[in-house]
mmCIF file of C-alpha atoms in Angstrom:
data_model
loop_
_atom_site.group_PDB
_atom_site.id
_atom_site.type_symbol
_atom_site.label_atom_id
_atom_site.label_comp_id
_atom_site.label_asym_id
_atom_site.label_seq_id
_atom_site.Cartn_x
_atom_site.Cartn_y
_atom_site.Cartn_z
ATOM 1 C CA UNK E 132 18.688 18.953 -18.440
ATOM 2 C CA UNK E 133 21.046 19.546 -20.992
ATOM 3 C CA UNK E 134 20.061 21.093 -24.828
ATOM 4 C CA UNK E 135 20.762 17.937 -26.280
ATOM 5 C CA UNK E 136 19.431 15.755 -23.179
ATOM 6 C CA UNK E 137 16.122 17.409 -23.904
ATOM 7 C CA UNK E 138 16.097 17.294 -27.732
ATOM 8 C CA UNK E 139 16.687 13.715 -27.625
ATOM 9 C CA UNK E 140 14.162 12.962 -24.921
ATOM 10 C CA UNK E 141 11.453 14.709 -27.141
ATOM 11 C CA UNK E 142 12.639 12.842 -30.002
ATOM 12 C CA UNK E 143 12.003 9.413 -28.265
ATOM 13 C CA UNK E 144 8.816 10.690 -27.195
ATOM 14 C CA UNK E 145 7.679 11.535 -30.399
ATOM 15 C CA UNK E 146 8.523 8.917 -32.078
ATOM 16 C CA UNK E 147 6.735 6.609 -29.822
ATOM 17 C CA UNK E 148 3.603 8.309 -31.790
ATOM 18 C CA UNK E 149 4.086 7.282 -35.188
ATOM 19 C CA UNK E 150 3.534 3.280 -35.404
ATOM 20 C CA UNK E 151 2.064 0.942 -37.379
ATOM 21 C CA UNK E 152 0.104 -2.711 -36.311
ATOM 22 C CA UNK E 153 1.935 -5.865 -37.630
ATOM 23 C CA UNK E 154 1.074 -9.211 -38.334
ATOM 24 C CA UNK E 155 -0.450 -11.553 -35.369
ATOM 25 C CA UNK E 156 1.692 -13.156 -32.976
ATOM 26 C CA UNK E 157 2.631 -17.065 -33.832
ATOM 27 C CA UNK E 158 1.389 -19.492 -31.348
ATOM 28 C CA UNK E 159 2.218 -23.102 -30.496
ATOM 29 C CA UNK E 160 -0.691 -24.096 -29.150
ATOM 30 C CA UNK E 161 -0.469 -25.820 -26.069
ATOM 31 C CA UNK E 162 -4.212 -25.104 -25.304
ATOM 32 C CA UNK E 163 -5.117 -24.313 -21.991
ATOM 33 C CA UNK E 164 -3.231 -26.851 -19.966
ATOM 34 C CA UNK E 165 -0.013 -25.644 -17.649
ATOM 35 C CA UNK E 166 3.482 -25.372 -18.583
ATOM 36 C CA UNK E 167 6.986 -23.775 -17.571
ATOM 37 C CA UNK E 168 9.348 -21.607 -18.983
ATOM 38 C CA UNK E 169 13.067 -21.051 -18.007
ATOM 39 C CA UNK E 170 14.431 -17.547 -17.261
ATOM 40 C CA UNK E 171 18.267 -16.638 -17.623
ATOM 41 C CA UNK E 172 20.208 -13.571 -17.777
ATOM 42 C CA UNK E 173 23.380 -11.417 -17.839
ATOM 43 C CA UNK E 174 25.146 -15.225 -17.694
ATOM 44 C CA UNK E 175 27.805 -16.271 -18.235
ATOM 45 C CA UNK E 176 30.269 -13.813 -17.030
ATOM 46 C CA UNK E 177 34.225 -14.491 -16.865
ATOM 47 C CA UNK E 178 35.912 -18.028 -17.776
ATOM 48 C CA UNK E 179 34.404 -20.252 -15.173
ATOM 49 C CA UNK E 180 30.610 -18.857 -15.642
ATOM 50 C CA UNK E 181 31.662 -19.721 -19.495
ATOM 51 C CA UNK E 182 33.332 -23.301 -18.808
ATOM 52 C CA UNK E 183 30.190 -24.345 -16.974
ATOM 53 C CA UNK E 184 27.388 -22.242 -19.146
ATOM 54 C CA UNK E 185 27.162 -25.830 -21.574
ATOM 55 C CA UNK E 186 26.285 -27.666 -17.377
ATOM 56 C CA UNK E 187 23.483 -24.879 -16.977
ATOM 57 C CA UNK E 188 22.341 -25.530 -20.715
ATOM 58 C CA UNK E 189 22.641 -29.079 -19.824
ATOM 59 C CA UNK E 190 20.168 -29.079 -16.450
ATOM 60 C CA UNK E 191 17.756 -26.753 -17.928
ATOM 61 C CA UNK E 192 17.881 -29.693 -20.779
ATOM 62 C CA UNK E 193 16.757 -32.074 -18.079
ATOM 63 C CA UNK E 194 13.892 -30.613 -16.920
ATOM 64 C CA UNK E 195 11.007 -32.341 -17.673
ATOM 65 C CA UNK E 196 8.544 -29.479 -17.366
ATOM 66 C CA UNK E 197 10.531 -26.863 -19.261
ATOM 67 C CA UNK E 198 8.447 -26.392 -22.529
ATOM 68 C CA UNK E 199 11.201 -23.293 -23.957
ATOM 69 C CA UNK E 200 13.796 -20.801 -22.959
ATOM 70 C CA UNK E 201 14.184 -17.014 -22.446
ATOM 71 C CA UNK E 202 18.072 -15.453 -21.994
ATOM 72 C CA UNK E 203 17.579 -11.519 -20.939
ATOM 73 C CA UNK E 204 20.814 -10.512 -22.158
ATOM 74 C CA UNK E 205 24.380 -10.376 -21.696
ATOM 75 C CA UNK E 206 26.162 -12.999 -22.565
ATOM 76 C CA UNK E 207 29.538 -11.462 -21.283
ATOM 77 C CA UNK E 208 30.045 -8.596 -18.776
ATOM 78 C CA UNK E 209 31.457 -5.737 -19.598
ATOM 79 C CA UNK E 210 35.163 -5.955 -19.291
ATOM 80 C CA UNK E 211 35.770 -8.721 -21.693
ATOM 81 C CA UNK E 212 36.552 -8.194 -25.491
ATOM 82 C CA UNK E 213 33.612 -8.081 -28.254
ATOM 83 C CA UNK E 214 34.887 -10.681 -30.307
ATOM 84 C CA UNK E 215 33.618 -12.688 -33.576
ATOM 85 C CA UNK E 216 34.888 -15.821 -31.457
ATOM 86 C CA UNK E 217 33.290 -15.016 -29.006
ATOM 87 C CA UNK E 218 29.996 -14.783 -29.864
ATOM 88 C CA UNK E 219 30.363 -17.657 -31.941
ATOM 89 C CA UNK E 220 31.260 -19.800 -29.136
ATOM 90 C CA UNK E 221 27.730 -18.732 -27.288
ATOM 91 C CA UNK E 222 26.114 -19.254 -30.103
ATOM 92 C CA UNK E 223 27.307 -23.216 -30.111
ATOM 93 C CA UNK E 224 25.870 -23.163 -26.119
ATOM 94 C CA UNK E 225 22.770 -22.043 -27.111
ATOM 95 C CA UNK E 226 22.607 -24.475 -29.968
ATOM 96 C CA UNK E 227 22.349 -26.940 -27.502
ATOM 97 C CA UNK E 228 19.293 -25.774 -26.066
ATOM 98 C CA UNK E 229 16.590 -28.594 -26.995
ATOM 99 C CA UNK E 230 13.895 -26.491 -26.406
ATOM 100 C CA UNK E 231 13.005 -23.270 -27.921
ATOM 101 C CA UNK E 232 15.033 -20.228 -26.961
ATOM 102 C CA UNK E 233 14.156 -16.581 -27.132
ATOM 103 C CA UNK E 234 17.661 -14.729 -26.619
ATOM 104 C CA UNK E 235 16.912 -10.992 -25.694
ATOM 105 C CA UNK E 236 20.092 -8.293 -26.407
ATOM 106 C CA UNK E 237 21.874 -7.030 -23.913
ATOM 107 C CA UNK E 238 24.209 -4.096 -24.026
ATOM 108 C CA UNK E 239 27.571 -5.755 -22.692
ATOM 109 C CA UNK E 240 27.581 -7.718 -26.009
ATOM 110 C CA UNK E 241 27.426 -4.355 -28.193
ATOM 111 C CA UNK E 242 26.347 -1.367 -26.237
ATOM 112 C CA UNK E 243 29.549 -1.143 -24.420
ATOM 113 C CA UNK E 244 31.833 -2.543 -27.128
ATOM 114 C CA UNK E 245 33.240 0.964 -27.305
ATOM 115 C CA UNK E 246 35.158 0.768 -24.411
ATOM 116 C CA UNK E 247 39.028 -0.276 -24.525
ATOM 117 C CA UNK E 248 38.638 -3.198 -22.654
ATOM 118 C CA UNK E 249 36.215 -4.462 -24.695
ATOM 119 C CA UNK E 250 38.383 -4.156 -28.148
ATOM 120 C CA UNK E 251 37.224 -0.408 -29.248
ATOM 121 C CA UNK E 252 34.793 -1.380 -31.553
ATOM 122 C CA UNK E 253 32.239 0.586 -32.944
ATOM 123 C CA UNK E 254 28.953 -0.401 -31.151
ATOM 124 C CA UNK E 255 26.556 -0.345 -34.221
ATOM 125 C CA UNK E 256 29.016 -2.775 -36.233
ATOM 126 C CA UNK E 257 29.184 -5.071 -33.082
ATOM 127 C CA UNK E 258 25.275 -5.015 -33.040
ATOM 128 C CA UNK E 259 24.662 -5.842 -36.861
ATOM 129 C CA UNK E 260 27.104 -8.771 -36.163
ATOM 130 C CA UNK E 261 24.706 -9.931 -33.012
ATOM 131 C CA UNK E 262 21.842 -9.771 -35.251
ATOM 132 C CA UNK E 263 23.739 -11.961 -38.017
ATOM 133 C CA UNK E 264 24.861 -14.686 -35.886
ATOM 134 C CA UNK E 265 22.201 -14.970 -33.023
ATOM 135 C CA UNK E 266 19.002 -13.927 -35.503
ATOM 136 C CA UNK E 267 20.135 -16.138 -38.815
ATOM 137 C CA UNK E 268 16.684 -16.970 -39.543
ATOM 138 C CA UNK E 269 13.969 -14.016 -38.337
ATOM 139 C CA UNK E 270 10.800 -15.459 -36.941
ATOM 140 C CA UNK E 271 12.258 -18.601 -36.089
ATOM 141 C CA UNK E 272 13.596 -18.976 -32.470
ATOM 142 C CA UNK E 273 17.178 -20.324 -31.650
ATOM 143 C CA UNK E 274 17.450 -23.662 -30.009
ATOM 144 C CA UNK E 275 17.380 -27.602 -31.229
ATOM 145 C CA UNK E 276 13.378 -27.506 -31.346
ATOM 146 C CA UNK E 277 12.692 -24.079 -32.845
ATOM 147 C CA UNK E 278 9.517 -22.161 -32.688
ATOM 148 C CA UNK E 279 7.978 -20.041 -35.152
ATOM 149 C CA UNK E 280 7.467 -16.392 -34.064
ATOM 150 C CA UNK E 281 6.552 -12.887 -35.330
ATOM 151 C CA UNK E 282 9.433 -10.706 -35.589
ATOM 152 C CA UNK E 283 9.935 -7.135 -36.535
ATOM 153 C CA UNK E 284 12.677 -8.546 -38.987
ATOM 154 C CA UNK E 285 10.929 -6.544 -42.035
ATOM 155 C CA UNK E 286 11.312 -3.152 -39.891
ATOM 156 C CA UNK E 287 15.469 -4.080 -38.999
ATOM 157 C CA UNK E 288 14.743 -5.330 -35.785
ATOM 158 C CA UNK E 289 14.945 -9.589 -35.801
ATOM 159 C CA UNK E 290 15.349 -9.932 -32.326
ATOM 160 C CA UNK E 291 12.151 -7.946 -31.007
ATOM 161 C CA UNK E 292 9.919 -10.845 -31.390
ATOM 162 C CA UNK E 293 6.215 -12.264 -30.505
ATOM 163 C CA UNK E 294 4.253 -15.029 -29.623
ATOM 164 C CA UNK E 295 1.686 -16.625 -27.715
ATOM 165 C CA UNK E 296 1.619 -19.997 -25.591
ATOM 166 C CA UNK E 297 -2.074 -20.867 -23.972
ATOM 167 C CA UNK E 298 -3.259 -17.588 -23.176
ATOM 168 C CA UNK E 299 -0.351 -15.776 -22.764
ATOM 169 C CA UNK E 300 0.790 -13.128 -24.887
ATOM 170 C CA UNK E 301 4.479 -12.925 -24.560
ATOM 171 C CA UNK E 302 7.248 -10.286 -25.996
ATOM 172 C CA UNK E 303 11.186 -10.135 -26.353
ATOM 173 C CA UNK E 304 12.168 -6.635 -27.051
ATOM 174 C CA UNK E 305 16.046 -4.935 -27.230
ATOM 175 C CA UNK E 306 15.985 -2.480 -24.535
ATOM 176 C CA UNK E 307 19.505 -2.330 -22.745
ATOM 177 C CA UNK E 308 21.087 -0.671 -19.712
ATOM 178 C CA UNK E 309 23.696 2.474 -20.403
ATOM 179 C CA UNK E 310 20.398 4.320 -21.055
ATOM 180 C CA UNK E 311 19.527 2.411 -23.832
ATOM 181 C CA UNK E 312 22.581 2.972 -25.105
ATOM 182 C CA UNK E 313 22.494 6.729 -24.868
ATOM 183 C CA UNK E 314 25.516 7.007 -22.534
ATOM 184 C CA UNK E 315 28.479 8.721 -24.744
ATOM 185 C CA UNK E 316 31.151 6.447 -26.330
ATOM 186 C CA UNK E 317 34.541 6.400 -24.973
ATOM 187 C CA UNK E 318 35.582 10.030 -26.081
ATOM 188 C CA UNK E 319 32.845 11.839 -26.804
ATOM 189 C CA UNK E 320 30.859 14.248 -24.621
ATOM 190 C CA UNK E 321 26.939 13.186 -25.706
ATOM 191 C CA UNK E 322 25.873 10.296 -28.270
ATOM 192 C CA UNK E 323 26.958 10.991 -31.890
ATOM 193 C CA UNK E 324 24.484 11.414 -34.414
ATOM 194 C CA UNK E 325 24.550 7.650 -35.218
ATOM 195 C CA UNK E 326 24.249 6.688 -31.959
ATOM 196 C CA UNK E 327 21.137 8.916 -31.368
ATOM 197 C CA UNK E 328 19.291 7.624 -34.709
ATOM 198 C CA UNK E 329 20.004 3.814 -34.127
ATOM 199 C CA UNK E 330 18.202 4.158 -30.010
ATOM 200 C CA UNK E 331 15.385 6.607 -31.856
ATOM 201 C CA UNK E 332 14.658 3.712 -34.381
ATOM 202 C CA UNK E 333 14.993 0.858 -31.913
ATOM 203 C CA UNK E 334 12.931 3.083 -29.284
ATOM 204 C CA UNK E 335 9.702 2.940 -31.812
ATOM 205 C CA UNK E 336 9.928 -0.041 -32.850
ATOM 206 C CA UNK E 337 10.098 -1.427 -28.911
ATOM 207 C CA UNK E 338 6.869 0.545 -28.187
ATOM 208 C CA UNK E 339 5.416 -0.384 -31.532
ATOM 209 C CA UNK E 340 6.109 -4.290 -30.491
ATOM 210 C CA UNK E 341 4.386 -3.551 -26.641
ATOM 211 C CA UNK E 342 1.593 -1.955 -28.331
ATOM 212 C CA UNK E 343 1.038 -4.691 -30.588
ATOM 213 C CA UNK E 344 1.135 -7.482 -28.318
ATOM 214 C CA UNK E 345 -1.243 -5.838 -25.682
ATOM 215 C CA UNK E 346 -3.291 -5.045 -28.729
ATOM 216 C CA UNK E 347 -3.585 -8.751 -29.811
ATOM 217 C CA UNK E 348 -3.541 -10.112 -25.986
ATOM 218 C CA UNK E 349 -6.847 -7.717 -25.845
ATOM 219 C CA UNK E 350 -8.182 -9.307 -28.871
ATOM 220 C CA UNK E 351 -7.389 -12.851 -28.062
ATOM 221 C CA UNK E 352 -8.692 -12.525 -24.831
ATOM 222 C CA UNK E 353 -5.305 -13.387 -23.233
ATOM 223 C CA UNK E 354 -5.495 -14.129 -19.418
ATOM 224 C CA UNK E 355 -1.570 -12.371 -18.744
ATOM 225 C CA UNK E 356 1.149 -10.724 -20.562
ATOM 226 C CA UNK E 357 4.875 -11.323 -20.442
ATOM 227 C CA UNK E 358 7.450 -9.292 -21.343
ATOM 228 C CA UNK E 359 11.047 -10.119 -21.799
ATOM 229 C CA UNK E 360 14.247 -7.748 -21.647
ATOM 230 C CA UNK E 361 17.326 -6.747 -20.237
ATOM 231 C CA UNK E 362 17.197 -2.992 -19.275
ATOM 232 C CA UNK E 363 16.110 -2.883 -15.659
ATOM 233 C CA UNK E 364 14.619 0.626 -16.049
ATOM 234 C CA UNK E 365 13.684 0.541 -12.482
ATOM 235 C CA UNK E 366 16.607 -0.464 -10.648
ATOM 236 C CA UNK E 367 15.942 -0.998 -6.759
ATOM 237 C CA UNK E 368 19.486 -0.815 -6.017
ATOM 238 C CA UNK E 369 20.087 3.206 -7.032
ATOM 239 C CA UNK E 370 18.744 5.001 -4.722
ATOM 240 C CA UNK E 371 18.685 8.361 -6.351
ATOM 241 C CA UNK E 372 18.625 7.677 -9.970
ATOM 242 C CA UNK E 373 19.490 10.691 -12.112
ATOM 243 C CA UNK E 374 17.037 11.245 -15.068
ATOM 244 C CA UNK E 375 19.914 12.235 -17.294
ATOM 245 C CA UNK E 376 20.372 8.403 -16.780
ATOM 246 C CA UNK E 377 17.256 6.770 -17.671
ATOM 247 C CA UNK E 378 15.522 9.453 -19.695
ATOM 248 C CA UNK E 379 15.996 7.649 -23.126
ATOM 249 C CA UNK E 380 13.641 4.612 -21.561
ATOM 250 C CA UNK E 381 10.368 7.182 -20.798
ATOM 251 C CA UNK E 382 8.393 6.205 -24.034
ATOM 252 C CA UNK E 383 8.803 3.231 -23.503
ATOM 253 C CA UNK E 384 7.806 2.801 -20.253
ATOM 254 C CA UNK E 385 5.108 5.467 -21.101
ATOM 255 C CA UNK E 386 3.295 2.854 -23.533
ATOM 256 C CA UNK E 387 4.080 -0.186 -20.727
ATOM 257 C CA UNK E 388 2.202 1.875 -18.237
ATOM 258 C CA UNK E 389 -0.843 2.883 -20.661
ATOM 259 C CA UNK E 390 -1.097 -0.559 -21.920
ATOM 260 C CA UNK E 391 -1.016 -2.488 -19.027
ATOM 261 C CA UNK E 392 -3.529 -0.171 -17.044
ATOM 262 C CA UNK E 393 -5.580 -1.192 -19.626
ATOM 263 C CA UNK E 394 -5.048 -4.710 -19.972
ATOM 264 C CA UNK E 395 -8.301 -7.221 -17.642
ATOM 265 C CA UNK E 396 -5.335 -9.032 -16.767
ATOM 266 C CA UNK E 397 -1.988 -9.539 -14.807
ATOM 267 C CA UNK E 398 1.204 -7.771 -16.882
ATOM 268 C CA UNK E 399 4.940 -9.420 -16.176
ATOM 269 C CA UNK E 400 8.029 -7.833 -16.837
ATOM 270 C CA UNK E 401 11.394 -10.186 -16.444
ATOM 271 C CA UNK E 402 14.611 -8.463 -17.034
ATOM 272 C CA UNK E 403 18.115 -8.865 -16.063
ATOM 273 C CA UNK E 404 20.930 -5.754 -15.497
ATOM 274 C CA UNK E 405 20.814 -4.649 -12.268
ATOM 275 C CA UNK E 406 21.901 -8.709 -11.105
ATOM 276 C CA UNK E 407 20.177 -9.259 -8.141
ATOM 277 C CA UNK E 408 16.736 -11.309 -7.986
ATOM 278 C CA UNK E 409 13.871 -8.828 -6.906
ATOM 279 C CA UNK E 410 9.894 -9.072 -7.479
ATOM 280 C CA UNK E 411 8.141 -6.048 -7.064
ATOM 281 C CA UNK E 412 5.184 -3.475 -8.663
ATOM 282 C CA UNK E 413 7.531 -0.490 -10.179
ATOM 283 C CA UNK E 414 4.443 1.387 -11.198
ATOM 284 C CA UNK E 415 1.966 0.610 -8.647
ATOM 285 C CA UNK E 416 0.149 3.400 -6.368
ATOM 286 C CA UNK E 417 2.549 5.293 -4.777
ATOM 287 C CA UNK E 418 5.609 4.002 -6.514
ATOM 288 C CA UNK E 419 7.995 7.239 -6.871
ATOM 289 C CA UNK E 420 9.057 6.085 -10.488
ATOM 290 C CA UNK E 421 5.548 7.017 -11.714
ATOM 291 C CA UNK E 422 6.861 10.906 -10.908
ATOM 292 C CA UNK E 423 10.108 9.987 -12.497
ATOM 293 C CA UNK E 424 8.819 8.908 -15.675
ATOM 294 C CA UNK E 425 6.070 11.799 -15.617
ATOM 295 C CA UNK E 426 3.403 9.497 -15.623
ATOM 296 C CA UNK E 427 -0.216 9.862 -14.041
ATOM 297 C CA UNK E 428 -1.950 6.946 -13.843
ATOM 298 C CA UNK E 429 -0.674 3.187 -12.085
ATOM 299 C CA UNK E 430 -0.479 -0.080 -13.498
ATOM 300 C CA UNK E 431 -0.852 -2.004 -10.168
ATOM 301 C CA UNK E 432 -1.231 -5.060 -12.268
ATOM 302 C CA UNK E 433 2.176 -5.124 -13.586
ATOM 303 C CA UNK E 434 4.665 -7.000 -12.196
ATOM 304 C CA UNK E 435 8.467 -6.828 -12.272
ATOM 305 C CA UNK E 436 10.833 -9.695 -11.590
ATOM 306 C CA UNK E 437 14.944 -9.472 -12.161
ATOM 307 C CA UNK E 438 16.524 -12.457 -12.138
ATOM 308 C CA UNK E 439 20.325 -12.832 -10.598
ATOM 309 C CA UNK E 440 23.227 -12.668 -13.088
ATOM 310 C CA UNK E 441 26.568 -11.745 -12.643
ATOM 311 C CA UNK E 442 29.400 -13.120 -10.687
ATOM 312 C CA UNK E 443 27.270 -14.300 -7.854
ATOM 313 C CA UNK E 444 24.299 -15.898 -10.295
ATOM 314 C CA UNK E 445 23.645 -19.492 -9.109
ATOM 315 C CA UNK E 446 20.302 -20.376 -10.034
ATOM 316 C CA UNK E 447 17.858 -20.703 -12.791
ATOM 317 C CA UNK E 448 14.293 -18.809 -12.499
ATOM 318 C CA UNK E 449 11.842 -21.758 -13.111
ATOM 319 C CA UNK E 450 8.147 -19.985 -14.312
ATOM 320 C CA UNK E 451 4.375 -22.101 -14.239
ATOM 321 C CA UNK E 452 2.082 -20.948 -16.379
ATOM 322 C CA UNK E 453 -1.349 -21.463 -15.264
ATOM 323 C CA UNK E 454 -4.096 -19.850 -16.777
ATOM 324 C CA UNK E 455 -6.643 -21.035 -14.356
ATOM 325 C CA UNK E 456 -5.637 -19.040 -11.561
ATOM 326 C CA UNK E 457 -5.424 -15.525 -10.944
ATOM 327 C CA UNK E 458 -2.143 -14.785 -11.213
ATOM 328 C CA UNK E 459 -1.481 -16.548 -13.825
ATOM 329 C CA UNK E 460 2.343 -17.047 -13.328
ATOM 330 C CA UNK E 461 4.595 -18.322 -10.254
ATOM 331 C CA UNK E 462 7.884 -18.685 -10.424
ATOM 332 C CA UNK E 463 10.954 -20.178 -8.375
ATOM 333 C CA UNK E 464 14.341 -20.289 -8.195
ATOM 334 C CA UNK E 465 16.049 -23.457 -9.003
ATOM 335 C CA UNK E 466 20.186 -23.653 -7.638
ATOM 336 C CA UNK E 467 22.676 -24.633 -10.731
ATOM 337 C CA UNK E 468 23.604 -28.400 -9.905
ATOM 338 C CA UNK E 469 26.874 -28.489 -8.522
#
């Protein structure tokens, strides 16, 4: 590993140490009866996924059993310019939402900004702008019937937000693909010194937002955990993934691991990125991103699901809760009305 590959992987790791508890998680009741949850992510992408985005908003809308909404990210791909229109215009389609909507970052809508074909911005200026339209009032959700939640809004960090819905500690947190944005902007070699502090302060306060919500799931006696984000730091579709790739994810997947091997209960992961739908245990017994990540011990009771996104996305992921049975959550796929 490079010098500054392995400086900056210590850094994350240390500062994964150094956290503090925050306030409890706001809940909206629903005692301890069922209800469902929409998934979407890395959608929409190019102008027809964009013409039709308000006809997905629309049959989500419909669905009787849908109590709120969770978007993993990306709300363009990656080819497609970063602009203030832009993300205005998204921000009108998820207006529309009538129930509650928890919008997790993705990188294609600052990460990547950098890049030519995206307009050359400067990443960090196209993320404060993301926070300032899609995060105008911290620990209050986006949509028509908006929930309260706790966010890390005091620390910098609106979007990183929790709550809890019958038993069910749930958790949005900003971790995005290019290595959490650790890949070098267009022209340089390595990140810049900028670049490097923004992912070290995001990094802690990710882990610091896990830790919290398994802490309060343990004291609430919470029968499952949900976590929301767009990263997929365990893609199934690379083969042979290069640690020089993923290493700016390990402490936070270190404090996933350690807190879900010690949760009673099941653990869920949804995230978006890698496009295609998969379910699967990343760190179960046997699973060879345990050795990537350096870690020793398995969480076989975590979960992972991606949902599809992209070009070829055409369905919504459709999630029961149920807290009388042992898994807690099912899920299914429902097609986009055509």
């Amino acid at each position: 590993m490079r010098p500054w590959r392995r400086a900056a992987s210590a850094a994350l790791a240390l500062s994964a140490l150094t956290l503090a508890m925050s306030p409890e998680p706001a809940s909206a009741g629903y005692g301890h009866e069922k209800y469902t949850f929409a998934v979407i992510g890395d959608i929409p992408y190019g102008d027809a996924q964009i013409a039709d985005f308000p006809n997905v908003v629309e049959q989500i809308n419909a669905d009787r059993d849908v109590r709120f909404v969770d978007h993993l990210g990306d709300i363009k791909n990656g080819s497609t310019v970063c602009s203030d229109a832009y993300f205005q215009q998204i921000k009108a389609d998820f207006d529309k939402f009538r129930d509650p909507l928890v919008y997790t970052v993705g990188d294609n809508e600052w990460t990547d900004c950098h890049r030519p074909n995206n307009g050359g911005y400067n990443p960090l200026e196209r993320l404060a702008e993301i926070r300032k339209v899609f995060f105008p009032r911290p620990g209050r959700t986006l949509g028509q019937d908006s929930a309260r939640v706790t966010s890390q809004a005091d620390q910098g960090y609106p979007e990183n937000v929790r709550y809890t819905r019958a038993d069910v500690a749930f958790a949005a947190v900003h971790i995005v693909g290019s290595n959490n944005s650790m890949a070098p902007w267009t022209g340089n070699t390595a990140p810049t010194p900028e670049q490097a502090a923004e992912v070290l302060g995001r990094t802690s306060a990710v882990v610091q937002t896990v830790r919290d919500t398994f802490a309060a799931a343990r004291r609430h006696r919470d029968r499952a955990v949900v976590l929301l984000t767009q990263a997929d730091m365990f893609d199934p579709t690379v083969t042979n993934p290069s640690f020089a790739d993923y290493y700016a994810f390990q402490p936070i997947v270190k404090a996933i691991a350690e807190e879900a091997a010690a949760f009673h209960g099941p653990v869920y992961l949804f995230n978006g990125d890698s496009h295609v739908y998969n379910s699967d245990k990343p760190l179960g017994t046997g699973s060879a991103w345990l050795r990537f990540y350096g870690l020793s011990t398995p969480a076989s009771n975590l979960s992972r699901v991606t949902v599809d996104g992209s070009t070829n996305v055409n369905n919504w992921l459709k999630v029961t809760v149920d807290p009388s049975t042992k898994q807690v959550l099912s899920w299914t796929r429902v097609p986009f009305a055509q």
